[in-house]
Each structure stands twice: as C-alpha cells, then as structure tokens.
Amino acid sequence: MGWLDEILWDEKGLVPVIAQDKHSGRVLMFAYANRDAVALTAEHRTAHYWTRSRNRLWHKGEESGHFQRVDEIRLDCDGDVLIYLIEQEGGIACHTGRASCFFRVLQDGAWVAVDPVLKDPAAIYHKH
C-alpha cells in the first residue's frame, strides 16, 4: 500500500487541505485536493489543489504568480485532512489580494475585514 492509499478520500475523491505558513504558523487558505493534486504537490514541492468551482486541477499561482513552496505535507490522526506547510511567494495567498483568505473577524455580530489588501486583484488576475 502506498502513502496516497493511507489518505481517507471523501466520496468525491477529495481531501481537505490547510495551507499554513511554515514560519509564522498562520493559516493562509483552505482548499481541497484530489489524489493527482497531492501526488503533484509531493513531486514538485509546490501546492496543487482541486478547484471545485472550475472542476479541475489547480496549480496554486498558475495565474497570479503567487506560488506556494511546500516544505512539508502532514496528515492528521484520522487520515482525512492534510496540512501543507508552505512559503507563500509574493506574500499573497488570497484571490482578494490579501495575505490570507481568513481576513474577516466576527465583531458585534458582523464580519469585519481586518487585513489590508496588499495588491488589487485586478492587477493580479487578467482576463484572457
């Protein structure tokens, strides 16, 4: 049995993946990966995911240039969640131009954006 077989994939063949900054420990994003994405991540040491909205393999940074260099891949005790310990190129993990996708904090019953936009998404993503 190979190491990929030890991962408990869901009914769609996906596993949740948390991308965490290897230096600060900050959670930068959450996504899903399929078997191919995890295998490519392990082989190339850059983060690959499965985008459910586009229904395809996604090499993080392929459009933005903000690649994630993967230092470690960790599997949780139940075998059903991965963490990619990464270095985030360009310091931007979120498509909104922020360092992290987790930029909103619940304050007085409302979600408040507390992290700045580091780069305008229009300057990152170009329509082809």
mmCIF file of C-alpha atoms in Angstrom:
data_model
loop_
_atom_site.group_PDB
_atom_site.id
_atom_site.type_symbol
_atom_site.label_atom_id
_atom_site.label_comp_id
_atom_site.label_asym_id
_atom_site.label_seq_id
_atom_site.Cartn_x
_atom_site.Cartn_y
_atom_site.Cartn_z
ATOM 1 C CA MET A 1 0.000 0.000 0.000
ATOM 2 C CA GLY A 2 1.377 3.406 -0.987
ATOM 3 C CA TRP A 3 1.320 6.578 1.099
ATOM 4 C CA LEU A 4 -1.544 8.024 -1.003
ATOM 5 C CA ASP A 5 -3.660 4.998 -0.075
ATOM 6 C CA GLU A 6 -3.389 5.951 3.605
ATOM 7 C CA ILE A 7 -5.362 9.159 2.968
ATOM 8 C CA LEU A 8 -9.104 8.856 3.560
ATOM 9 C CA TRP A 9 -10.613 10.478 0.479
ATOM 10 C CA ASP A 10 -14.235 11.638 0.608
ATOM 11 C CA GLU A 11 -16.975 10.314 -1.691
ATOM 12 C CA LYS A 12 -15.797 12.704 -4.447
ATOM 13 C CA GLY A 13 -12.177 11.597 -4.116
ATOM 14 C CA LEU A 14 -11.126 14.771 -2.296
ATOM 15 C CA VAL A 15 -9.343 15.601 0.945
ATOM 16 C CA PRO A 16 -9.386 18.971 2.777
ATOM 17 C CA VAL A 17 -6.054 20.799 2.745
ATOM 18 C CA ILE A 18 -4.972 23.641 5.001
ATOM 19 C CA ALA A 19 -2.122 25.838 3.709
ATOM 20 C CA GLN A 20 -0.160 27.116 6.692
ATOM 21 C CA ASP A 21 2.816 29.498 6.669
ATOM 22 C CA LYS A 22 5.788 27.437 7.820
ATOM 23 C CA HIS A 23 7.412 30.395 9.607
ATOM 24 C CA SER A 24 4.514 32.179 11.334
ATOM 25 C CA GLY A 25 2.059 29.288 11.647
ATOM 26 C CA ARG A 26 -0.702 31.472 10.190
ATOM 27 C CA VAL A 27 -3.391 29.642 8.232
ATOM 28 C CA LEU A 28 -3.371 31.180 4.769
ATOM 29 C CA MET A 29 -6.042 29.223 2.956
ATOM 30 C CA PHE A 30 -8.191 26.127 2.787
ATOM 31 C CA ALA A 31 -8.888 24.080 -0.319
ATOM 32 C CA TYR A 32 -9.460 20.527 -1.471
ATOM 33 C CA ALA A 33 -7.095 18.203 -3.286
ATOM 34 C CA ASN A 34 -7.609 15.004 -5.190
ATOM 35 C CA ARG A 35 -5.091 12.186 -5.492
ATOM 36 C CA ASP A 36 -3.364 13.728 -8.521
ATOM 37 C CA ALA A 37 -3.053 17.116 -6.799
ATOM 38 C CA VAL A 38 -1.451 15.610 -3.700
ATOM 39 C CA ALA A 39 0.910 13.486 -5.796
ATOM 40 C CA LEU A 40 1.959 16.528 -7.851
ATOM 41 C CA THR A 41 2.464 18.556 -4.680
ATOM 42 C CA ALA A 42 4.739 15.872 -3.249
ATOM 43 C CA GLU A 43 6.660 15.520 -6.517
ATOM 44 C CA HIS A 44 7.148 19.210 -7.375
ATOM 45 C CA ARG A 45 7.046 20.716 -3.851
ATOM 46 C CA THR A 46 4.569 23.373 -4.986
ATOM 47 C CA ALA A 47 0.928 23.321 -3.908
ATOM 48 C CA HIS A 48 -1.645 21.730 -6.187
ATOM 49 C CA TYR A 49 -5.336 21.558 -5.402
ATOM 50 C CA TRP A 50 -8.660 20.547 -6.948
ATOM 51 C CA THR A 51 -10.870 23.541 -7.654
ATOM 52 C CA ARG A 52 -14.474 22.520 -7.180
ATOM 53 C CA SER A 53 -15.829 25.690 -8.798
ATOM 54 C CA ARG A 54 -13.875 25.079 -12.023
ATOM 55 C CA ASN A 55 -13.872 21.285 -11.646
ATOM 56 C CA ARG A 56 -10.200 20.903 -12.495
ATOM 57 C CA LEU A 57 -6.691 20.515 -11.146
ATOM 58 C CA TRP A 58 -5.242 23.813 -9.945
ATOM 59 C CA HIS A 59 -1.569 24.671 -9.513
ATOM 60 C CA LYS A 60 -1.701 27.497 -6.946
ATOM 61 C CA GLY A 61 -0.060 30.543 -8.526
ATOM 62 C CA GLU A 62 -0.605 29.470 -12.138
ATOM 63 C CA GLU A 63 -2.454 32.730 -12.863
ATOM 64 C CA SER A 64 -1.296 35.059 -10.095
ATOM 65 C CA GLY A 65 2.345 34.034 -9.882
ATOM 66 C CA HIS A 66 1.862 33.587 -6.119
ATOM 67 C CA PHE A 67 3.078 30.004 -5.895
ATOM 68 C CA GLN A 68 3.196 28.069 -2.652
ATOM 69 C CA ARG A 69 6.504 26.278 -1.995
ATOM 70 C CA VAL A 70 5.702 23.210 0.105
ATOM 71 C CA ASP A 71 8.145 22.340 2.881
ATOM 72 C CA GLU A 72 6.089 19.538 4.461
ATOM 73 C CA ILE A 73 2.868 17.657 3.876
ATOM 74 C CA ARG A 74 1.231 16.495 7.107
ATOM 75 C CA LEU A 75 -1.641 14.041 7.562
ATOM 76 C CA ASP A 76 -3.892 14.289 10.624
ATOM 77 C CA CYS A 77 -4.528 11.435 13.073
ATOM 78 C CA ASP A 78 -7.752 10.361 11.341
ATOM 79 C CA GLY A 79 -6.108 10.403 7.908
ATOM 80 C CA ASP A 80 -8.722 12.738 6.432
ATOM 81 C CA VAL A 81 -7.119 16.222 6.479
ATOM 82 C CA LEU A 82 -3.788 17.464 5.144
ATOM 83 C CA ILE A 83 -1.691 20.472 6.043
ATOM 84 C CA TYR A 84 0.760 21.910 3.540
ATOM 85 C CA LEU A 85 3.453 23.827 5.426
ATOM 86 C CA ILE A 86 4.387 26.437 2.875
ATOM 87 C CA GLU A 87 6.318 29.522 1.938
ATOM 88 C CA GLN A 88 3.925 31.850 0.128
ATOM 89 C CA GLU A 89 5.579 33.574 -2.826
ATOM 90 C CA GLY A 90 4.663 37.232 -3.089
ATOM 91 C CA GLY A 91 3.087 37.184 0.369
ATOM 92 C CA ILE A 92 -0.422 36.880 -1.103
ATOM 93 C CA ALA A 93 -2.442 33.657 -0.768
ATOM 94 C CA CYS A 94 -5.950 35.054 -1.288
ATOM 95 C CA HIS A 95 -7.584 35.966 -4.603
ATOM 96 C CA THR A 96 -8.730 39.198 -2.896
ATOM 97 C CA GLY A 97 -5.100 40.361 -2.793
ATOM 98 C CA ARG A 98 -4.648 39.685 0.915
ATOM 99 C CA ALA A 99 -2.017 37.618 2.708
ATOM 100 C CA SER A 100 -4.612 35.124 3.976
ATOM 101 C CA CYS A 101 -8.082 34.035 2.939
ATOM 102 C CA PHE A 102 -9.054 34.339 6.608
ATOM 103 C CA PHE A 103 -9.186 38.133 6.747
ATOM 104 C CA ARG A 104 -12.634 38.617 8.313
ATOM 105 C CA VAL A 105 -13.292 38.633 12.055
ATOM 106 C CA LEU A 106 -16.698 38.411 13.732
ATOM 107 C CA GLN A 107 -17.192 41.647 15.659
ATOM 108 C CA ASP A 108 -20.510 42.632 17.250
ATOM 109 C CA GLY A 109 -22.489 40.266 15.035
ATOM 110 C CA ALA A 110 -20.877 41.315 11.738
ATOM 111 C CA TRP A 111 -17.932 40.117 9.655
ATOM 112 C CA VAL A 112 -15.277 42.829 9.524
ATOM 113 C CA ALA A 113 -12.297 42.771 7.145
ATOM 114 C CA VAL A 114 -9.263 43.334 9.374
ATOM 115 C CA ASP A 115 -6.400 42.586 6.987
ATOM 116 C CA PRO A 116 -5.374 45.007 4.242
ATOM 117 C CA VAL A 117 -5.481 44.347 0.516
ATOM 118 C CA LEU A 118 -1.802 44.095 -0.432
ATOM 119 C CA LYS A 119 -2.417 44.179 -4.165
ATOM 120 C CA ASP A 120 -5.507 44.975 -6.223
ATOM 121 C CA PRO A 121 -6.878 41.668 -7.615
ATOM 122 C CA ALA A 122 -7.374 43.389 -10.993
ATOM 123 C CA ALA A 123 -3.586 43.812 -11.144
ATOM 124 C CA ILE A 124 -3.054 40.139 -10.261
ATOM 125 C CA TYR A 125 -5.614 38.375 -12.428
ATOM 126 C CA HIS A 126 -6.045 39.218 -16.082
ATOM 127 C CA LYS A 127 -8.886 38.062 -18.272
ATOM 128 C CA HIS A 128 -7.567 36.182 -21.287
#
